[in-house]
Amino acid sequence: SALLASAWDSQSDVLATTGGLVGIIAARMGYPIADSIAAIIIAIFIFRVGIEIFKDGMFKMVDHACPQETVDQIHQVILDQEGVEGVDLLRTRKFGSRAYVDVEISADGSQSLVDAHSIAERVHHAIETSFPQVKHCMVHVNPKRK
């Protein structure tokens, strides 16, 4: 975001300088309104750049869900794990370049707590290894309802 802001700032400087120079030259050549028009165009451009930088920064600071394609891929990775009988809930959040995953899975309700925990650990590991952008994954195991 800082690099993008710096690039926009450099581009704004070039365009503002060029626009200002054209406006001054045109005003000197007998078109006094040209300087004011150039100033308005430059102000609009700088305002637009500021809005774009603001939107980009806000988008990265506010949680939002991962793209549906990624959610579908995560869902499939979960179902591929041994012992998982279903996905009851899958929520994702992106914050900046990182993703957070909350998942509730169904497993055989007659198995031991140790076995259920082992399934949860496998799911957790599979998600974090298959999706490097996932910073944290929370897995909850529900007994399969018959």
CSV table of C-alpha atoms in Angstrom, one decimal:
chain,number,residue,atom,x,y,z
A,1,SER,CA,0.0,0.0,0.0
A,2,ALA,CA,2.9,2.4,0.8
A,3,LEU,CA,4.6,1.5,-2.5
A,4,LEU,CA,1.4,2.1,-4.4
A,5,ALA,CA,0.9,5.5,-2.6
A,6,SER,CA,4.5,6.4,-3.5
A,7,ALA,CA,3.9,5.5,-7.2
A,8,TRP,CA,0.7,7.5,-7.3
A,9,ASP,CA,2.5,10.4,-5.6
A,10,SER,CA,5.3,10.4,-8.3
A,11,GLN,CA,2.7,10.2,-11.1
A,12,SER,CA,0.8,13.0,-9.5
A,13,ASP,CA,3.9,15.2,-9.3
A,14,VAL,CA,4.7,14.6,-13.0
A,15,LEU,CA,1.2,15.4,-14.1
A,16,ALA,CA,0.8,18.4,-11.8
A,17,THR,CA,4.1,19.9,-12.9
A,18,THR,CA,3.2,19.3,-16.6
A,19,GLY,CA,-0.3,20.6,-16.2
A,20,GLY,CA,0.9,23.7,-14.2
A,21,LEU,CA,3.6,24.4,-16.8
A,22,VAL,CA,1.1,24.1,-19.7
A,23,GLY,CA,-1.3,26.4,-17.8
A,24,ILE,CA,1.3,29.0,-17.2
A,25,ILE,CA,2.6,29.0,-20.7
A,26,ALA,CA,-1.0,29.2,-22.1
A,27,ALA,CA,-1.7,32.1,-19.7
A,28,ARG,CA,1.5,33.9,-20.9
A,29,MET,CA,0.4,33.4,-24.5
A,30,GLY,CA,-2.8,35.3,-23.9
A,31,TYR,CA,-5.2,32.7,-22.5
A,32,PRO,CA,-5.5,33.8,-18.8
A,33,ILE,CA,-8.2,31.2,-18.0
A,34,ALA,CA,-5.9,28.4,-19.0
A,35,ASP,CA,-4.0,28.6,-15.7
A,36,SER,CA,-7.2,28.2,-13.7
A,37,ILE,CA,-8.4,25.4,-15.8
A,38,ALA,CA,-5.1,23.6,-15.4
A,39,ALA,CA,-5.3,24.1,-11.6
A,40,ILE,CA,-8.8,22.6,-11.5
A,41,ILE,CA,-7.8,19.6,-13.6
A,42,ILE,CA,-4.8,19.0,-11.3
A,43,ALA,CA,-6.9,19.3,-8.2
A,44,ILE,CA,-9.4,16.8,-9.5
A,45,PHE,CA,-6.7,14.4,-10.4
A,46,ILE,CA,-5.0,14.7,-7.0
A,47,PHE,CA,-8.4,14.2,-5.3
A,48,ARG,CA,-9.1,11.1,-7.4
A,49,VAL,CA,-5.7,9.6,-6.5
A,50,GLY,CA,-6.3,10.3,-2.8
A,51,ILE,CA,-9.7,8.5,-3.0
A,52,GLU,CA,-8.0,5.5,-4.7
A,53,ILE,CA,-5.3,5.3,-2.1
A,54,PHE,CA,-7.9,5.6,0.7
A,55,LYS,CA,-10.1,2.9,-0.8
A,56,ASP,CA,-7.1,0.5,-1.2
A,57,GLY,CA,-6.0,1.1,2.4
A,58,MET,CA,-9.5,0.6,3.8
A,59,PHE,CA,-10.1,-2.5,1.8
A,60,LYS,CA,-7.0,-4.0,3.3
A,61,MET,CA,-7.9,-3.0,6.9
A,62,VAL,CA,-11.5,-4.3,6.9
A,63,ASP,CA,-12.3,-8.0,7.2
A,64,HIS,CA,-13.9,-9.6,4.2
A,65,ALA,CA,-14.4,-13.2,3.1
A,66,CYS,CA,-12.0,-15.0,0.9
A,67,PRO,CA,-13.0,-15.5,-2.8
A,68,GLN,CA,-15.6,-18.2,-3.3
A,69,GLU,CA,-13.1,-20.3,-5.3
A,70,THR,CA,-10.7,-20.3,-2.4
A,71,VAL,CA,-13.6,-21.2,0.0
A,72,ASP,CA,-14.6,-24.1,-2.3
A,73,GLN,CA,-10.9,-25.4,-2.4
A,74,ILE,CA,-10.7,-25.2,1.4
A,75,HIS,CA,-14.0,-27.1,1.7
A,76,GLN,CA,-12.6,-29.9,-0.6
A,77,VAL,CA,-9.3,-30.1,1.4
A,78,ILE,CA,-11.4,-30.6,4.6
A,79,LEU,CA,-13.6,-33.3,3.1
A,80,ASP,CA,-10.5,-35.1,1.8
A,81,GLN,CA,-9.2,-35.6,5.4
A,82,GLU,CA,-9.7,-39.1,6.9
A,83,GLY,CA,-12.4,-39.1,9.6
A,84,VAL,CA,-14.3,-36.0,8.3
A,85,GLU,CA,-17.9,-36.9,7.6
A,86,GLY,CA,-19.0,-33.4,6.7
A,87,VAL,CA,-18.5,-29.7,6.9
A,88,ASP,CA,-21.1,-28.0,9.2
A,89,LEU,CA,-19.7,-24.5,9.0
A,90,LEU,CA,-16.9,-22.8,7.1
A,91,ARG,CA,-16.1,-19.1,7.5
A,92,THR,CA,-13.1,-17.3,6.1
A,93,ARG,CA,-11.8,-13.7,6.7
A,94,LYS,CA,-9.1,-11.9,4.9
A,95,PHE,CA,-7.2,-9.2,6.7
A,96,GLY,CA,-4.6,-7.6,4.4
A,97,SER,CA,-2.8,-10.5,2.7
A,98,ARG,CA,-3.6,-13.0,5.4
A,99,ALA,CA,-6.6,-15.3,5.8
A,100,TYR,CA,-8.3,-16.7,8.9
A,101,VAL,CA,-10.4,-19.9,8.7
A,102,ASP,CA,-13.0,-21.1,11.2
A,103,VAL,CA,-14.5,-24.5,10.5
A,104,GLU,CA,-16.9,-26.9,12.2
A,105,ILE,CA,-16.6,-30.5,10.9
A,106,SER,CA,-18.7,-33.6,11.6
A,107,ALA,CA,-17.0,-36.8,12.7
A,108,ASP,CA,-18.2,-40.2,14.1
A,109,GLY,CA,-19.8,-39.4,17.5
A,110,SER,CA,-18.8,-42.8,18.9
A,111,GLN,CA,-15.1,-42.2,18.7
A,112,SER,CA,-12.8,-41.1,21.5
A,113,LEU,CA,-11.9,-37.5,22.2
A,114,VAL,CA,-8.3,-38.3,21.3
A,115,ASP,CA,-9.4,-39.5,17.8
A,116,ALA,CA,-11.7,-36.5,17.3
A,117,HIS,CA,-8.8,-34.2,18.3
A,118,SER,CA,-6.5,-36.0,15.9
A,119,ILE,CA,-9.0,-35.4,13.0
A,120,ALA,CA,-9.1,-31.7,14.0
A,121,GLU,CA,-5.3,-31.5,13.9
A,122,ARG,CA,-5.1,-33.2,10.5
A,123,VAL,CA,-7.7,-30.7,9.1
A,124,HIS,CA,-5.8,-27.8,10.7
A,125,HIS,CA,-2.5,-28.9,9.3
A,126,ALA,CA,-4.0,-29.6,5.8
A,127,ILE,CA,-5.5,-26.2,5.5
A,128,GLU,CA,-2.4,-24.3,6.7
A,129,THR,CA,-0.1,-26.3,4.4
A,130,SER,CA,-2.4,-26.2,1.4
A,131,PHE,CA,-3.1,-22.5,1.7
A,132,PRO,CA,0.1,-20.5,2.8
A,133,GLN,CA,-2.0,-17.3,3.1
A,134,VAL,CA,-3.9,-18.8,6.0
A,135,LYS,CA,-2.4,-17.3,9.2
A,136,HIS,CA,-4.7,-19.2,11.6
A,137,CYS,CA,-7.2,-22.0,11.4
A,138,MET,CA,-9.7,-22.9,14.1
A,139,VAL,CA,-11.3,-26.4,13.8
A,140,HIS,CA,-14.2,-27.5,15.9
A,141,VAL,CA,-15.4,-31.1,15.8
A,142,ASN,CA,-19.2,-31.9,16.1
A,143,PRO,CA,-20.5,-35.5,16.6
A,144,LYS,CA,-22.2,-36.7,13.4
A,145,ARG,CA,-26.0,-36.7,13.9
A,146,LYS,CA,-27.6,-39.8,12.7
